Amino acid sequence: MNSSIFIGGVGLTVDINDINNKNFDKYNSIFILTEEEGIQGPLVTIFQKGIYASIYYSGVHNYSSQYYNILLDYFKKTIFK
């Protein structure tokens, strides 16, 4: 997809098992972070309570493997110890 979104932060979710198996070209969903609360609609979802990690980078998903490795190292040092 070559279109751009300029409203809010755009991100994606990745399953921890995919990161652990170094499947860096797969993601579960794409999302937009909003600053407004109480937004409702058929496509609006609130993340369930859980353990999440995030990392920010600017670029296309094809070049994300180095950032996934940073997250994987973090998981190994903190969550999977």
PDB file of N, CA, C and O in Angstrom, residues 11-51:
ATOM      1  N   GLY A  11       0.815   2.691  13.804  1.00  0.00           N
ATOM      2  CA  GLY A  11       1.620   1.577  14.276  1.00  0.00           C
ATOM      3  C   GLY A  11       1.040   0.258  13.840  1.00  0.00           C
ATOM      4  O   GLY A  11       0.061   0.216  13.111  1.00  0.00           O
ATOM      5  N   LEU A  12       1.685  -0.803  14.282  1.00  0.00           N
ATOM      6  CA  LEU A  12       1.181  -2.126  13.985  1.00  0.00           C
ATOM      7  C   LEU A  12       1.432  -3.039  15.169  1.00  0.00           C
ATOM      8  O   LEU A  12       2.270  -2.757  16.015  1.00  0.00           O
ATOM      9  N   THR A  13       0.675  -4.120  15.231  1.00  0.00           N
ATOM     10  CA  THR A  13       0.864  -5.097  16.292  1.00  0.00           C
ATOM     11  C   THR A  13       1.500  -6.346  15.701  1.00  0.00           C
ATOM     12  O   THR A  13       1.223  -6.726  14.565  1.00  0.00           O
ATOM     13  N   VAL A  14       2.362  -6.942  16.509  1.00  0.00           N
ATOM     14  CA  VAL A  14       3.082  -8.141  16.094  1.00  0.00           C
ATOM     15  C   VAL A  14       3.012  -9.150  17.233  1.00  0.00           C
ATOM     16  O   VAL A  14       3.203  -8.786  18.393  1.00  0.00           O
ATOM     17  N   ASP A  15       2.752 -10.382  16.922  1.00  0.00           N
ATOM     18  CA  ASP A  15       2.690 -11.431  17.926  1.00  0.00           C
ATOM     19  C   ASP A  15       4.087 -11.739  18.450  1.00  0.00           C
ATOM     20  O   ASP A  15       5.040 -11.828  17.675  1.00  0.00           O
ATOM     21  N   ILE A  16       4.216 -11.907  19.761  1.00  0.00           N
ATOM     22  CA  ILE A  16       5.511 -12.183  20.376  1.00  0.00           C
ATOM     23  C   ILE A  16       6.144 -13.448  19.803  1.00  0.00           C
ATOM     24  O   ILE A  16       7.354 -13.543  19.645  1.00  0.00           O
ATOM     25  N   ASN A  17       5.320 -14.430  19.454  1.00  0.00           N
ATOM     26  CA  ASN A  17       5.855 -15.664  18.870  1.00  0.00           C
ATOM     27  C   ASN A  17       6.495 -15.413  17.517  1.00  0.00           C
ATOM     28  O   ASN A  17       7.503 -16.035  17.181  1.00  0.00           O
ATOM     29  N   ASP A  18       5.923 -14.511  16.736  1.00  0.00           N
ATOM     30  CA  ASP A  18       6.525 -14.173  15.449  1.00  0.00           C
ATOM     31  C   ASP A  18       7.859 -13.466  15.637  1.00  0.00           C
ATOM     32  O   ASP A  18       8.823 -13.739  14.913  1.00  0.00           O
ATOM     33  N   ILE A  19       7.938 -12.573  16.609  1.00  0.00           N
ATOM     34  CA  ILE A  19       9.212 -11.895  16.875  1.00  0.00           C
ATOM     35  C   ILE A  19      10.236 -12.916  17.361  1.00  0.00           C
ATOM     36  O   ILE A  19      11.379 -12.931  16.905  1.00  0.00           O
ATOM     37  N   ASN A  20       9.836 -13.771  18.280  1.00  0.00           N
ATOM     38  CA  ASN A  20      10.745 -14.772  18.833  1.00  0.00           C
ATOM     39  C   ASN A  20      11.253 -15.716  17.752  1.00  0.00           C
ATOM     40  O   ASN A  20      12.403 -16.156  17.796  1.00  0.00           O
ATOM     41  N   ASN A  21      10.413 -16.016  16.759  1.00  0.00           N
ATOM     42  CA  ASN A  21      10.808 -16.887  15.646  1.00  0.00           C
ATOM     43  C   ASN A  21      11.410 -16.116  14.482  1.00  0.00           C
ATOM     44  O   ASN A  21      11.629 -16.684  13.412  1.00  0.00           O
ATOM     45  N   LYS A  22      11.641 -14.831  14.699  1.00  0.00           N
ATOM     46  CA  LYS A  22      12.232 -13.934  13.691  1.00  0.00           C
ATOM     47  C   LYS A  22      11.418 -13.864  12.405  1.00  0.00           C
ATOM     48  O   LYS A  22      11.945 -13.742  11.308  1.00  0.00           O
ATOM     49  N   ASN A  23      10.098 -13.944  12.543  1.00  0.00           N
ATOM     50  CA  ASN A  23       9.179 -13.714  11.421  1.00  0.00           C
ATOM     51  C   ASN A  23       8.856 -12.223  11.393  1.00  0.00           C
ATOM     52  O   ASN A  23       7.778 -11.795  11.776  1.00  0.00           O
ATOM     53  N   PHE A  24       9.800 -11.427  10.944  1.00  0.00           N
ATOM     54  CA  PHE A  24       9.680  -9.978  11.011  1.00  0.00           C
ATOM     55  C   PHE A  24       8.827  -9.384   9.895  1.00  0.00           C
ATOM     56  O   PHE A  24       8.522  -8.204   9.898  1.00  0.00           O
ATOM     57  N   ASP A  25       8.453 -10.187   8.920  1.00  0.00           N
ATOM     58  CA  ASP A  25       7.658  -9.658   7.809  1.00  0.00           C
ATOM     59  C   ASP A  25       6.165  -9.860   8.016  1.00  0.00           C
ATOM     60  O   ASP A  25       5.368  -9.621   7.122  1.00  0.00           O
ATOM     61  N   LYS A  26       5.769 -10.279   9.214  1.00  0.00           N
ATOM     62  CA  LYS A  26       4.365 -10.566   9.498  1.00  0.00           C
ATOM     63  C   LYS A  26       3.869  -9.646  10.603  1.00  0.00           C
ATOM     64  O   LYS A  26       4.578  -9.410  11.575  1.00  0.00           O
ATOM     65  N   TYR A  27       2.680  -9.109  10.449  1.00  0.00           N
ATOM     66  CA  TYR A  27       2.075  -8.326  11.525  1.00  0.00           C
ATOM     67  C   TYR A  27       0.587  -8.629  11.584  1.00  0.00           C
ATOM     68  O   TYR A  27      -0.004  -9.106  10.628  1.00  0.00           O
ATOM     69  N   ASN A  28       0.001  -8.365  12.769  1.00  0.00           N
ATOM     70  CA  ASN A  28      -1.396  -8.732  13.009  1.00  0.00           C
ATOM     71  C   ASN A  28      -2.377  -7.643  12.619  1.00  0.00           C
ATOM     72  O   ASN A  28      -3.465  -7.933  12.140  1.00  0.00           O
ATOM     73  N   SER A  29      -2.031  -6.390  12.925  1.00  0.00           N
ATOM     74  CA  SER A  29      -2.969  -5.308  12.647  1.00  0.00           C
ATOM     75  C   SER A  29      -2.224  -3.987  12.530  1.00  0.00           C
ATOM     76  O   SER A  29      -1.088  -3.869  12.961  1.00  0.00           O
ATOM     77  N   ILE A  30      -2.901  -3.032  11.950  1.00  0.00           N
ATOM     78  CA  ILE A  30      -2.398  -1.658  11.833  1.00  0.00           C
ATOM     79  C   ILE A  30      -3.338  -0.781  12.643  1.00  0.00           C
ATOM     80  O   ILE A  30      -4.538  -1.002  12.653  1.00  0.00           O
ATOM     81  N   PHE A  31      -2.770   0.219  13.338  1.00  0.00           N
ATOM     82  CA  PHE A  31      -3.617   1.084  14.146  1.00  0.00           C
ATOM     83  C   PHE A  31      -3.149   2.523  14.084  1.00  0.00           C
ATOM     84  O   PHE A  31      -2.035   2.816  13.659  1.00  0.00           O
ATOM     85  N   ILE A  32      -4.029   3.417  14.504  1.00  0.00           N
ATOM     86  CA  ILE A  32      -3.726   4.844  14.631  1.00  0.00           C
ATOM     87  C   ILE A  32      -3.973   5.226  16.082  1.00  0.00           C
ATOM     88  O   ILE A  32      -5.045   4.964  16.622  1.00  0.00           O
ATOM     89  N   LEU A  33      -2.982   5.832  16.721  1.00  0.00           N
ATOM     90  CA  LEU A  33      -3.145   6.335  18.079  1.00  0.00           C
ATOM     91  C   LEU A  33      -3.805   7.698  18.007  1.00  0.00           C
ATOM     92  O   LEU A  33      -3.403   8.552  17.222  1.00  0.00           O
ATOM     93  N   THR A  34      -4.809   7.897  18.820  1.00  0.00           N
ATOM     94  CA  THR A  34      -5.485   9.186  18.852  1.00  0.00           C
ATOM     95  C   THR A  34      -5.262   9.841  20.205  1.00  0.00           C
ATOM     96  O   THR A  34      -4.985   9.176  21.199  1.00  0.00           O
ATOM     97  N   GLU A  35      -5.376  11.146  20.236  1.00  0.00           N
ATOM     98  CA  GLU A  35      -5.247  11.879  21.492  1.00  0.00           C
ATOM     99  C   GLU A  35      -6.598  12.068  22.163  1.00  0.00           C
ATOM    100  O   GLU A  35      -6.664  12.418  23.328  1.00  0.00           O
ATOM    101  N   GLU A  36      -7.661  11.830  21.428  1.00  0.00           N
ATOM    102  CA  GLU A  36      -9.009  11.985  21.972  1.00  0.00           C
ATOM    103  C   GLU A  36      -9.432  10.717  22.693  1.00  0.00           C
ATOM    104  O   GLU A  36      -9.087   9.610  22.291  1.00  0.00           O
ATOM    105  N   GLU A  37     -10.182  10.876  23.768  1.00  0.00           N
ATOM    106  CA  GLU A  37     -10.742   9.728  24.469  1.00  0.00           C
ATOM    107  C   GLU A  37     -12.228   9.642  24.162  1.00  0.00           C
ATOM    108  O   GLU A  37     -12.857  10.615  23.785  1.00  0.00           O
ATOM    109  N   GLY A  38     -12.769   8.472  24.326  1.00  0.00           N
ATOM    110  CA  GLY A  38     -14.202   8.292  24.142  1.00  0.00           C
ATOM    111  C   GLY A  38     -14.650   8.171  22.707  1.00  0.00           C
ATOM    112  O   GLY A  38     -15.842   8.262  22.421  1.00  0.00           O
ATOM    113  N   ILE A  39     -13.739   7.978  21.786  1.00  0.00           N
ATOM    114  CA  ILE A  39     -14.123   7.793  20.389  1.00  0.00           C
ATOM    115  C   ILE A  39     -14.782   6.429  20.256  1.00  0.00           C
ATOM    116  O   ILE A  39     -14.291   5.438  20.786  1.00  0.00           O
ATOM    117  N   GLN A  40     -15.900   6.373  19.555  1.00  0.00           N
ATOM    118  CA  GLN A  40     -16.615   5.122  19.369  1.00  0.00           C
ATOM    119  C   GLN A  40     -16.882   4.906  17.900  1.00  0.00           C
ATOM    120  O   GLN A  40     -17.026   5.853  17.136  1.00  0.00           O
ATOM    121  N   GLY A  41     -16.921   3.667  17.510  1.00  0.00           N
ATOM    122  CA  GLY A  41     -17.215   3.312  16.139  1.00  0.00           C
ATOM    123  C   GLY A  41     -16.928   1.855  15.898  1.00  0.00           C
ATOM    124  O   GLY A  41     -16.304   1.184  16.734  1.00  0.00           O
ATOM    125  N   PRO A  42     -17.368   1.327  14.776  1.00  0.00           N
ATOM    126  CA  PRO A  42     -17.207  -0.108  14.519  1.00  0.00           C
ATOM    127  C   PRO A  42     -15.755  -0.545  14.380  1.00  0.00           C
ATOM    128  O   PRO A  42     -15.443  -1.715  14.578  1.00  0.00           O
ATOM    129  N   LEU A  43     -14.852   0.358  14.058  1.00  0.00           N
ATOM    130  CA  LEU A  43     -13.446   0.002  13.881  1.00  0.00           C
ATOM    131  C   LEU A  43     -12.575   0.419  15.060  1.00  0.00           C
ATOM    132  O   LEU A  43     -11.369   0.218  15.037  1.00  0.00           O
ATOM    133  N   VAL A  44     -13.166   0.985  16.101  1.00  0.00           N
ATOM    134  CA  VAL A  44     -12.413   1.454  17.262  1.00  0.00           C
ATOM    135  C   VAL A  44     -12.251   0.305  18.250  1.00  0.00           C
ATOM    136  O   VAL A  44     -13.218  -0.356  18.610  1.00  0.00           O
ATOM    137  N   THR A  45     -11.003   0.072  18.652  1.00  0.00           N
ATOM    138  CA  THR A  45     -10.695  -0.984  19.600  1.00  0.00           C
ATOM    139  C   THR A  45      -9.782  -0.435  20.675  1.00  0.00           C
ATOM    140  O   THR A  45      -8.902   0.386  20.399  1.00  0.00           O
ATOM    141  N   ILE A  46      -9.978  -0.885  21.892  1.00  0.00           N
ATOM    142  CA  ILE A  46      -9.089  -0.534  22.989  1.00  0.00           C
ATOM    143  C   ILE A  46      -8.250  -1.771  23.292  1.00  0.00           C
ATOM    144  O   ILE A  46      -8.788  -2.878  23.422  1.00  0.00           O
ATOM    145  N   PHE A  47      -6.938  -1.599  23.395  1.00  0.00           N
ATOM    146  CA  PHE A  47      -6.070  -2.722  23.712  1.00  0.00           C
ATOM    147  C   PHE A  47      -6.457  -3.310  25.062  1.00  0.00           C
ATOM    148  O   PHE A  47      -6.696  -2.577  26.012  1.00  0.00           O
ATOM    149  N   GLN A  48      -6.511  -4.616  25.130  1.00  0.00           N
ATOM    150  CA  GLN A  48      -6.804  -5.288  26.382  1.00  0.00           C
ATOM    151  C   GLN A  48      -5.628  -5.139  27.341  1.00  0.00           C
ATOM    152  O   GLN A  48      -4.489  -4.922  26.920  1.00  0.00           O
ATOM    153  N   LYS A  49      -5.925  -5.267  28.623  1.00  0.00           N
ATOM    154  CA  LYS A  49      -4.888  -5.206  29.635  1.00  0.00           C
ATOM    155  C   LYS A  49      -3.893  -6.333  29.379  1.00  0.00           C
ATOM    156  O   LYS A  49      -4.275  -7.453  29.061  1.00  0.00           O
ATOM    157  N   GLY A  50      -2.610  -6.031  29.458  1.00  0.00           N
ATOM    158  CA  GLY A  50      -1.585  -7.039  29.226  1.00  0.00           C
ATOM    159  C   GLY A  50      -0.212  -6.419  29.236  1.00  0.00           C
ATOM    160  O   GLY A  50      -0.048  -5.232  29.554  1.00  0.00           O
ATOM    161  N   ILE A  51       0.764  -7.201  28.874  1.00  0.00           N
ATOM    162  CA  ILE A  51       2.141  -6.716  28.777  1.00  0.00           C
ATOM    163  C   ILE A  51       2.411  -6.384  27.320  1.00  0.00           C
ATOM    164  O   ILE A  51       2.243  -7.224  26.436  1.00  0.00           O
TER     165      ILE A  51
END
